[in-house]
Tab-separated table of C-alpha atoms (C1' of nucleotides) in Angstrom:
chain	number	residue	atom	x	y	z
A	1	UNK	CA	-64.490	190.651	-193.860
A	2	UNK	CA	-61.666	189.934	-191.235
A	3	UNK	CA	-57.966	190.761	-192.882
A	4	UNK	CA	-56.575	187.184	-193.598
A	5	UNK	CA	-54.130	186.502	-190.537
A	6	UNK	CA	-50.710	186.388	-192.700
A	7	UNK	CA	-46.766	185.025	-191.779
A	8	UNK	CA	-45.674	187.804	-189.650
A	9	UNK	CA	-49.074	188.277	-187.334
A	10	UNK	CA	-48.420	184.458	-186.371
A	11	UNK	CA	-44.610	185.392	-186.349
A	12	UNK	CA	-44.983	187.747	-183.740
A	13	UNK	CA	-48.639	187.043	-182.962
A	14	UNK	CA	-49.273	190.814	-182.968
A	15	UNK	CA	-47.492	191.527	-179.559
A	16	UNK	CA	-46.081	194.314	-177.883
A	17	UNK	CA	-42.731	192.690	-177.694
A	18	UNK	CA	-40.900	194.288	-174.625
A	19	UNK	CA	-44.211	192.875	-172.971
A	20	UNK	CA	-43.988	189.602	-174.367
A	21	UNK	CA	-40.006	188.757	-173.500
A	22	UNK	CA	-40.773	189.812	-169.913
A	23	UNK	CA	-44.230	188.014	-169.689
A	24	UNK	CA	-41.884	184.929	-170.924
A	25	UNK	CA	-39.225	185.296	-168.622
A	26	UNK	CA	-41.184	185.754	-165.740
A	27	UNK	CA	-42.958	181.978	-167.009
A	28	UNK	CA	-39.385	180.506	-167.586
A	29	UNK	CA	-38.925	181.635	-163.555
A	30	UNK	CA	-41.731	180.157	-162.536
A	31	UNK	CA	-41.560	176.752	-164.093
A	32	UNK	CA	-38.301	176.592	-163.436
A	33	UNK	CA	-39.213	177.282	-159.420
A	34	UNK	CA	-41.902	174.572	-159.713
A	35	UNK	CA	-39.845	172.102	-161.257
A	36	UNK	CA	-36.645	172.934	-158.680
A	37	UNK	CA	-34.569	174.088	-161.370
A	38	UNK	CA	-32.077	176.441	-161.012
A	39	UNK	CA	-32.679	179.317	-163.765
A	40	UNK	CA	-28.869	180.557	-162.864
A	41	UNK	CA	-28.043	184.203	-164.214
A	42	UNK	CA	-26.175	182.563	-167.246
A	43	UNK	CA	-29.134	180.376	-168.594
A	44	UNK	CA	-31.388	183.594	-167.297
A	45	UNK	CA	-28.839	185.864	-169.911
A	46	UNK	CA	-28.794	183.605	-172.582
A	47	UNK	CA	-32.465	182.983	-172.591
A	48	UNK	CA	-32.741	187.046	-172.511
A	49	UNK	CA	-30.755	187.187	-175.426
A	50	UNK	CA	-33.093	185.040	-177.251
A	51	UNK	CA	-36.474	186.198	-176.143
A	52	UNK	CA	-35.017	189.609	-177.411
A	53	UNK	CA	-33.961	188.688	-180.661
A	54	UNK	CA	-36.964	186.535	-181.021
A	55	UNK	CA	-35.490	185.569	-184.161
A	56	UNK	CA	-33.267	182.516	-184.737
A	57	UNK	CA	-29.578	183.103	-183.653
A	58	UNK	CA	-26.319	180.993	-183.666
A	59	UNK	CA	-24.572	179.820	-180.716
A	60	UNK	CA	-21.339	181.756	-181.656
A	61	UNK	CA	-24.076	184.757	-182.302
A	62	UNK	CA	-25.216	184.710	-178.562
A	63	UNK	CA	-21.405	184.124	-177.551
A	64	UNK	CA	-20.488	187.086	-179.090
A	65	UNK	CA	-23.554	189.119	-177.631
A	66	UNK	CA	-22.805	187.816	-174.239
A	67	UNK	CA	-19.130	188.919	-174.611
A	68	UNK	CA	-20.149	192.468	-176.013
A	69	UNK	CA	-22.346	192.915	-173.071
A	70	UNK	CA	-19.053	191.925	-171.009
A	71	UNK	CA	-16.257	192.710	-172.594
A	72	UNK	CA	-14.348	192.562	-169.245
A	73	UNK	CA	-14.143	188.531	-169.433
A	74	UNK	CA	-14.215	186.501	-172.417
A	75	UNK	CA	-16.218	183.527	-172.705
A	76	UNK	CA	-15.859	180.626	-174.261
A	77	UNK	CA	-18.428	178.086	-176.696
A	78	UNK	CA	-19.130	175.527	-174.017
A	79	UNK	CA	-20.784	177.791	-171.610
A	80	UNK	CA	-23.183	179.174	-174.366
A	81	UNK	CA	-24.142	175.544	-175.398
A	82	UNK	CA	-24.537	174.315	-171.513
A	83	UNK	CA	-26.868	177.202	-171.386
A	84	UNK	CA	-28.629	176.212	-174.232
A	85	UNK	CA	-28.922	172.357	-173.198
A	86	UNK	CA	-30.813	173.217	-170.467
A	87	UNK	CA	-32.944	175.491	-171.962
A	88	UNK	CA	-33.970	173.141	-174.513
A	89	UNK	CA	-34.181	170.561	-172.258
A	90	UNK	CA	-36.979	172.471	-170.295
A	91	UNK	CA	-38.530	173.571	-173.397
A	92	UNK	CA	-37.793	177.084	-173.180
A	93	UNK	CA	-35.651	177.450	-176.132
A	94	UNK	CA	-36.230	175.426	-179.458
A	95	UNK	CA	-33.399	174.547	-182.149
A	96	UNK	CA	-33.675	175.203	-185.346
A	97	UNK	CA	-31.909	172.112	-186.857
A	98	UNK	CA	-32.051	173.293	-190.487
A	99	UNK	CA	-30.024	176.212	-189.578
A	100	UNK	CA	-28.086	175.266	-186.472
A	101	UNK	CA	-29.554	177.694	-184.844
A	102	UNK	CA	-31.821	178.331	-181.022
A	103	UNK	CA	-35.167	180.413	-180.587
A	104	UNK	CA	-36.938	181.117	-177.871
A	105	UNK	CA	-40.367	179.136	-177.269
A	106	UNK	CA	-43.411	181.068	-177.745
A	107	UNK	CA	-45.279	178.817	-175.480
A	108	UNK	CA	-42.713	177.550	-172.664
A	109	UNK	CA	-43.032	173.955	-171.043
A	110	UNK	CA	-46.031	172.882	-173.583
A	111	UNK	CA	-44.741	169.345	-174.446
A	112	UNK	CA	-46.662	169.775	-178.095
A	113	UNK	CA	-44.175	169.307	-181.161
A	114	UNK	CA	-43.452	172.080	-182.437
A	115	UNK	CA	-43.701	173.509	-185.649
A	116	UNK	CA	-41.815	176.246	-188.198
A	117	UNK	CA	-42.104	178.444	-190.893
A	118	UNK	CA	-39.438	179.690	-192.011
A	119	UNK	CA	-38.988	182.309	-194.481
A	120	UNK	CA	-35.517	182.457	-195.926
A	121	UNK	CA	-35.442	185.859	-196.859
A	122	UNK	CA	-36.625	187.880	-193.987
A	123	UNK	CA	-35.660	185.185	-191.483
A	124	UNK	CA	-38.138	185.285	-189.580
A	125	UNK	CA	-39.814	182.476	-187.799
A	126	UNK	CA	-43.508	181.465	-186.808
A	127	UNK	CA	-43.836	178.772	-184.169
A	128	UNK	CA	-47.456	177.043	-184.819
A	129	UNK	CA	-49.227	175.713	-181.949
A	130	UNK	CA	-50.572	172.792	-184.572
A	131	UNK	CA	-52.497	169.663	-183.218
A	132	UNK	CA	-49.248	167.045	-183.446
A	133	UNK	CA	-48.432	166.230	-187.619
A	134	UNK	CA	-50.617	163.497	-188.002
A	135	UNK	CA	-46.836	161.737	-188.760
A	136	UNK	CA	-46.610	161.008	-184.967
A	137	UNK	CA	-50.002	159.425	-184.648
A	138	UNK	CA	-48.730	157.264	-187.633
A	139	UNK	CA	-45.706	156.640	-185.496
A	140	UNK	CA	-46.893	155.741	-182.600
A	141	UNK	CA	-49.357	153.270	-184.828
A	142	UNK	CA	-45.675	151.606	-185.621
A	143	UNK	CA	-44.639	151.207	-182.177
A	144	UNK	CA	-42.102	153.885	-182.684
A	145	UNK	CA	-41.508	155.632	-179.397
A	146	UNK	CA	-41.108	159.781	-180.216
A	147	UNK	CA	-39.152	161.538	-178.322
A	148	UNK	CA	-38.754	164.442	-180.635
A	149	UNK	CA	-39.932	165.977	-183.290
A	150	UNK	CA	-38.336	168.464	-185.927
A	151	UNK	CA	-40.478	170.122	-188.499
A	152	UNK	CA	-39.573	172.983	-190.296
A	153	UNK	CA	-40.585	174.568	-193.620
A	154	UNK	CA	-38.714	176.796	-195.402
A	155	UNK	CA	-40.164	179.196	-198.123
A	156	UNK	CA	-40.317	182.865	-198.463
A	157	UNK	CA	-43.510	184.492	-196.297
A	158	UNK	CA	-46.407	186.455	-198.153
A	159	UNK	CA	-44.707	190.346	-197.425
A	160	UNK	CA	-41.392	189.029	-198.712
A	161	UNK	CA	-42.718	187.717	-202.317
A	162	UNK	CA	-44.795	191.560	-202.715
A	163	UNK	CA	-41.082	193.368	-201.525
A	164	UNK	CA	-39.303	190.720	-204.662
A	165	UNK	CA	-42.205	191.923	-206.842
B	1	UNK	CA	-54.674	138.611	-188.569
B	2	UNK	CA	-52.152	140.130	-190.235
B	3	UNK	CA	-49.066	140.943	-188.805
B	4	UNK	CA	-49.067	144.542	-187.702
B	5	UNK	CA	-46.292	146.491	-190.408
B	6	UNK	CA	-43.295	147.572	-188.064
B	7	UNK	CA	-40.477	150.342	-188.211
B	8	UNK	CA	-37.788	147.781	-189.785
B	9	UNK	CA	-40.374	146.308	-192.582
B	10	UNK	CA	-40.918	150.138	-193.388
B	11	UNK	CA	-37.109	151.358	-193.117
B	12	UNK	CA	-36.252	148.758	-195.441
B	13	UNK	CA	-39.399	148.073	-197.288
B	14	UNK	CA	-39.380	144.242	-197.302
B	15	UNK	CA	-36.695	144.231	-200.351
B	16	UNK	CA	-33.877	142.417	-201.623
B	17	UNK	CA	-31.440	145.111	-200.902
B	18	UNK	CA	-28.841	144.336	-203.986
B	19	UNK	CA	-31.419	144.572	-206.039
B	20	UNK	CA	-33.136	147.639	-204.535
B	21	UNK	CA	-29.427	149.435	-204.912
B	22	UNK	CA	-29.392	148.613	-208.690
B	23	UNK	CA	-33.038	149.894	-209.152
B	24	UNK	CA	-32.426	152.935	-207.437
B	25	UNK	CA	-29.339	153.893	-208.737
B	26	UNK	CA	-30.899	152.664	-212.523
B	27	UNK	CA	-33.925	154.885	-211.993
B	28	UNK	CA	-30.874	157.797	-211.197
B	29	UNK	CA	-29.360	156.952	-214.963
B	30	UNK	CA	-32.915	157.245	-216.251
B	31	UNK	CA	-33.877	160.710	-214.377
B	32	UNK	CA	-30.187	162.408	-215.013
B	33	UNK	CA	-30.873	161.504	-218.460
B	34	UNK	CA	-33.817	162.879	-218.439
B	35	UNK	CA	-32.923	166.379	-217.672
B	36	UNK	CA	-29.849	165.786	-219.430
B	37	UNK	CA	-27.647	165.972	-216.288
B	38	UNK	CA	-24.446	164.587	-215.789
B	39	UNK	CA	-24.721	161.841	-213.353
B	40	UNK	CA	-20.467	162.029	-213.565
B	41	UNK	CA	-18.302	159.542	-212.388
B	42	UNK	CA	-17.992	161.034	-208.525
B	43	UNK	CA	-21.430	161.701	-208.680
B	44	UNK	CA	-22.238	157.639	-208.951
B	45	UNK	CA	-19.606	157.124	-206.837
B	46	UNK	CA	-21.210	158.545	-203.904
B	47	UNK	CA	-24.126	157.725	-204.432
B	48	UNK	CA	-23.807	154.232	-204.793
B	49	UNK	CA	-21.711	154.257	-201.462
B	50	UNK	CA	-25.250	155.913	-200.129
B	51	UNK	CA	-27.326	152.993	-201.567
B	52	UNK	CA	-25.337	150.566	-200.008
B	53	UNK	CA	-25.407	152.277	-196.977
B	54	UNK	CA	-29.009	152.936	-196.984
B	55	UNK	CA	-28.499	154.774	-193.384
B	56	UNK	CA	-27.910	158.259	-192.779
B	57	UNK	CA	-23.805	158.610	-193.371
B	58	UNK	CA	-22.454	161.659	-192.516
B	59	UNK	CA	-20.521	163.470	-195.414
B	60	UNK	CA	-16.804	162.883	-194.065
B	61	UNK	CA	-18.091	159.230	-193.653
B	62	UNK	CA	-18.618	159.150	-197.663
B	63	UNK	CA	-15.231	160.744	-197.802
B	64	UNK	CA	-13.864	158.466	-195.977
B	65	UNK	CA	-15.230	155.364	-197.776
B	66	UNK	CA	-13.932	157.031	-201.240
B	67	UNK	CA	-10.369	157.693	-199.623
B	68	UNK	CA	-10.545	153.856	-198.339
B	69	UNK	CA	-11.750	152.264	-201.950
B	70	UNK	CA	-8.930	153.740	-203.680
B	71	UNK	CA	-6.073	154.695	-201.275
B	72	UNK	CA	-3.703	156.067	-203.820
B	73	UNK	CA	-5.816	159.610	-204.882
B	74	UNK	CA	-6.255	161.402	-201.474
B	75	UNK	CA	-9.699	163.365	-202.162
B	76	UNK	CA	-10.891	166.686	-200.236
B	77	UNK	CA	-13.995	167.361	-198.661
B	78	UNK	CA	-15.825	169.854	-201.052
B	79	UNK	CA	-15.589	166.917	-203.821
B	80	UNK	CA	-17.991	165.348	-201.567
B	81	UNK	CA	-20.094	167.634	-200.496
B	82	UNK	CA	-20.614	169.187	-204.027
B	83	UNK	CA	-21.779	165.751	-205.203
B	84	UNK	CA	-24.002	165.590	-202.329
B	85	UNK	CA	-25.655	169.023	-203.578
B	86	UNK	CA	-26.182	167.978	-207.049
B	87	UNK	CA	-27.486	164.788	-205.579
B	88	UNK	CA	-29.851	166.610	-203.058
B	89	UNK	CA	-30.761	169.393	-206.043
B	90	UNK	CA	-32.197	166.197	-207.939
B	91	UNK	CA	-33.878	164.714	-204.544
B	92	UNK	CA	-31.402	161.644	-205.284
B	93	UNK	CA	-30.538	161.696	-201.531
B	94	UNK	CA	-31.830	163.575	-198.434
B	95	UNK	CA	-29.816	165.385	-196.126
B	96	UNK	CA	-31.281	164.172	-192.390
B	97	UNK	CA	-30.977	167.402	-190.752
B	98	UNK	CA	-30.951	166.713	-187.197
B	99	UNK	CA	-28.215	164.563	-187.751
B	100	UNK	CA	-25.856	166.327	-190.119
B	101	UNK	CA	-26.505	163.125	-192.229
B	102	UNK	CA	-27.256	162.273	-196.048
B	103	UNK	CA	-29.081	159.304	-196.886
B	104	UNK	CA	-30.553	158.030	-200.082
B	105	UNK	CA	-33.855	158.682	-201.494
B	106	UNK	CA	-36.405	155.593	-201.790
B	107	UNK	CA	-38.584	157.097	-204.802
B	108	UNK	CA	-35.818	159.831	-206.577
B	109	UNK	CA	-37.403	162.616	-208.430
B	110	UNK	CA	-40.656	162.708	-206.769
B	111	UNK	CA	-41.317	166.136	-205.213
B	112	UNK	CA	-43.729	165.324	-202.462
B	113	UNK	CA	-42.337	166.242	-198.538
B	114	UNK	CA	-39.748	163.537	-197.440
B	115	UNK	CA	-40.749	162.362	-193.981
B	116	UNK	CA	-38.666	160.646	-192.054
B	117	UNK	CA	-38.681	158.472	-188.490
B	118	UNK	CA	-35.121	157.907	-186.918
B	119	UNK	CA	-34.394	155.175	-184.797
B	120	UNK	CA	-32.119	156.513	-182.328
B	121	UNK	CA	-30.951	153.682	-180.620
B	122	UNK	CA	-30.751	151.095	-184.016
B	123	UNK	CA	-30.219	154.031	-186.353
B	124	UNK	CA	-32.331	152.832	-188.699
B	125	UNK	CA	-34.204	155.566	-191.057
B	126	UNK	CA	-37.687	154.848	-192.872
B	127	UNK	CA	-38.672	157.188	-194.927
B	128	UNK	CA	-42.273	157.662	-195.356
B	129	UNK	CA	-44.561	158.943	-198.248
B	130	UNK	CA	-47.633	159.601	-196.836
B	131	UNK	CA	-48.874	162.623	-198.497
B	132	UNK	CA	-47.851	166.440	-197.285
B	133	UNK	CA	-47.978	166.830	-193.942
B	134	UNK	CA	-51.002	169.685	-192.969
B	135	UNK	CA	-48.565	172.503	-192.491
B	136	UNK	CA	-47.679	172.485	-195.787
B	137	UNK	CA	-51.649	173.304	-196.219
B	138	UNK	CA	-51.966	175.728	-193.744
B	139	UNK	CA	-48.128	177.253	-194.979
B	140	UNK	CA	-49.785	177.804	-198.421
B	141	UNK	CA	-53.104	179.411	-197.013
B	142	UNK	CA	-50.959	182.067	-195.154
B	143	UNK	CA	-49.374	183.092	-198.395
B	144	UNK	CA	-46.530	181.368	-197.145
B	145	UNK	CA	-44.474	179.777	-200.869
B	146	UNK	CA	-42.617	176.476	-198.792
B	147	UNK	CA	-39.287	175.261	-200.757
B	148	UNK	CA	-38.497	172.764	-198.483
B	149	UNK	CA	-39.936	170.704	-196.197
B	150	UNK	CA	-37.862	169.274	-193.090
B	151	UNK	CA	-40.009	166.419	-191.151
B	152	UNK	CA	-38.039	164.178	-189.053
B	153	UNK	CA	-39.132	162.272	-185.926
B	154	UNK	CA	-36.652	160.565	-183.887
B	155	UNK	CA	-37.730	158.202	-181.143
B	156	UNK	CA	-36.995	154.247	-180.664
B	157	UNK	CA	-38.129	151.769	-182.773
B	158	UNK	CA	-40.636	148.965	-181.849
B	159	UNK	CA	-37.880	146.541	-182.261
B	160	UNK	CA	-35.335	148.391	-180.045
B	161	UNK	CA	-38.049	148.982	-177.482
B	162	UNK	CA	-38.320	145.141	-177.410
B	163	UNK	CA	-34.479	144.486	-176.911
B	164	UNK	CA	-34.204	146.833	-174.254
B	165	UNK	CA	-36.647	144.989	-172.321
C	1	DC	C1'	-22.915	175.750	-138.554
C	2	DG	C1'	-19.759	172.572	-141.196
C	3	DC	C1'	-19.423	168.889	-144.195
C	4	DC	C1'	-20.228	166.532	-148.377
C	5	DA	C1'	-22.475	165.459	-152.555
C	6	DT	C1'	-24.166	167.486	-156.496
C	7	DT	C1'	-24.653	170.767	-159.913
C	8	DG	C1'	-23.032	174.552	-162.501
C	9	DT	C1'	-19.232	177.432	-164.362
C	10	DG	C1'	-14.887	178.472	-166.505
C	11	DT	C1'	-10.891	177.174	-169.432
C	12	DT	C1'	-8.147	174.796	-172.759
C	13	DA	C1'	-7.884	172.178	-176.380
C	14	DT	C1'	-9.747	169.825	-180.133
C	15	DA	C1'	-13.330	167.456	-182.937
C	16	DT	C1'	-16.692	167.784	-186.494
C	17	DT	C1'	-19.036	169.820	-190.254
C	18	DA	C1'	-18.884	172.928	-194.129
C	19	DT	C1'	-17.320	176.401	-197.528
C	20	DA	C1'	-14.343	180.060	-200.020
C	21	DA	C1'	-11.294	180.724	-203.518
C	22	DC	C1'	-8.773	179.578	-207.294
C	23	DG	C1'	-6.678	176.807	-210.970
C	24	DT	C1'	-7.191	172.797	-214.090
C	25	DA	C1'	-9.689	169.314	-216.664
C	26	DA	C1'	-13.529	167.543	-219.162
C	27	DC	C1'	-17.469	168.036	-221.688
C	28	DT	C1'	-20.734	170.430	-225.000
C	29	DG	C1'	-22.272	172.757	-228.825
C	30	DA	C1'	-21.360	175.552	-232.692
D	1	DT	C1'	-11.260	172.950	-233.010
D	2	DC	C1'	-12.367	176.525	-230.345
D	3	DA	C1'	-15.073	178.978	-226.787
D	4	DG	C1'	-18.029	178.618	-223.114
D	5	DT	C1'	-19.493	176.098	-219.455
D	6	DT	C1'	-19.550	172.714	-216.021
D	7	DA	C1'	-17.196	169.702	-212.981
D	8	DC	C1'	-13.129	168.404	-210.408
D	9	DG	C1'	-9.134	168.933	-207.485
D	10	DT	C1'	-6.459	171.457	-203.948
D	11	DT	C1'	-5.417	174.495	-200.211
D	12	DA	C1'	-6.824	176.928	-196.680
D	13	DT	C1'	-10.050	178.282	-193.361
D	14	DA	C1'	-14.711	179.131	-191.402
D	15	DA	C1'	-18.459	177.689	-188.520
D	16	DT	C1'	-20.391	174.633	-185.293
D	17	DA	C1'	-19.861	171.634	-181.329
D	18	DT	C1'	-17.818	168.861	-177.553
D	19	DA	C1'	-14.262	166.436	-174.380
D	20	DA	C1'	-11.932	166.826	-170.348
D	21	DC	C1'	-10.672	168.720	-166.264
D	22	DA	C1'	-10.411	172.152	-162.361
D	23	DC	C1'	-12.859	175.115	-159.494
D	24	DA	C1'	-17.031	177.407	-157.434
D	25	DA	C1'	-21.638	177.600	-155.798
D	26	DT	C1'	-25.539	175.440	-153.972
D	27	DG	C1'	-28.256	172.816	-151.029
D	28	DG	C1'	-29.225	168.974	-147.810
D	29	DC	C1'	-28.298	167.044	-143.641
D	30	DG	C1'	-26.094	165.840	-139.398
DNA sequence: CGCCATTGTGTTATATTATAACGTAACTGA
DNA sequence: TCAGTTACGTTATAATATAACACAATGGCG
């Protein structure tokens, strides 16, 4: 019998990580060269920084990476949050609105909504790739136009109740 | 034919809103009661400045409203945002995370998934009870224990769309 | 190329949202 | 009525986000 698929194999979808951030960055290039957007060395850095944590982070958390990296000038908020505006914007990046916080997309450019669980204790994350919550067909039944949707669930993944016990 | 339901009927449920306030805030009496909590004085107050509101109000909105209602006792924000977490601890109120926003419950105390569809151009908010959403489902099957459940689709409303040409 | 329009970056200041910490008051149960 | 607990009030500050403006880089186009 196939080992039941658990919260951290859809997490990090059994990858070889360093693999996956560059096999993401190279797709953030190229849709970014097909849709003649400029993926400057800023947005490039800051969407580095979050394909490597691959883990929800702050904006003040990527400030202060970006300034550790270069200590030599000091930046400041509104260049993190520019970055991240246009990262969302293409899809690239997500926000996690129950924790102010940004992730990388596992699946760049995919209009589908997407979807979270998130387990407050190891904080880790697992984008679903979910058929649309049948809340937007139910919408759109309404004549309510989407033009985003935010769903996240919070709990505490399978490993972390066994560590508690 | 019946007319087809629509985003405002839903938001506001086809109600006399004075008397949907009184319910509500009666059915809080009843519950606090219940589990023999203190529905206290500030508690109500804010609250009741939710009911009548029934849009999302951000919490230095409610502080604001208390500080204008009685001028002469200058309240702090943690006053408000503690009643807001014993409010939200007793799903009295929601807290509309996409918009830093509380807004009142339409059926207080029962557990099921609040869903919610957000006008963005009316600001309007209808909350919806259809029954969990399938994530919570497939959550469970991973081993996955959910706590909280944040569903919240913002788009323009039917009537908006109509006004906007 | 040289110009201009547009887009992106950098900087300063400030707005908005939220909480820590600590003392006092009010309520509750024995 | 006293002790324990819960709630309130106050001050200060943390954390998150944006406005506004100047300058730089880019890219089309003559």
């Amino acid at each position: 019998m196939a080992r039941k698929t658990n919260f951290a194999d859809i997490a990090f979808r059994k990858h070889d990580h360093g693999r996956c951030q560059r096999q993401l960055l190279s797709e953030a290039k190229q849709l970014c060269e097909t849709r003649k957007l400029r993926l400057t060395s800023r947005r490039r850095q800051v969407l580095e920084i979050l394909l490597a944590s691959h883990q929800p982070m702050g904006a003040y958390d990527i400030l202060a990476e970006l300034n550790r990296v270069n200590p030599s000038v000091i930046i400041a908020p509104p260049i993190v949050y520019r970055a991240l505006e246009f990262l969302m914007s293409e899809g690239l990046i997500h926000r996690i609105e129950s924790r102010n916080a940004f992730i990388s997309c596992v699946h760049p450019g995919h209009q589908c909504a997407a979807q979270f669980l998130i387990c407050r204790d190891c904080e880790q994350v697992a984008e679903l790739e979910d058929s649309d919550p049948p809340l937007l067909v139910e919408a759109n039944n309404l004549g309510f136009a989407v033009d985003h949707s935010v769903v996240e669930i919070t709990g505490i993944c399978a490993q972390c109740q066994k560590h508690a016990g």
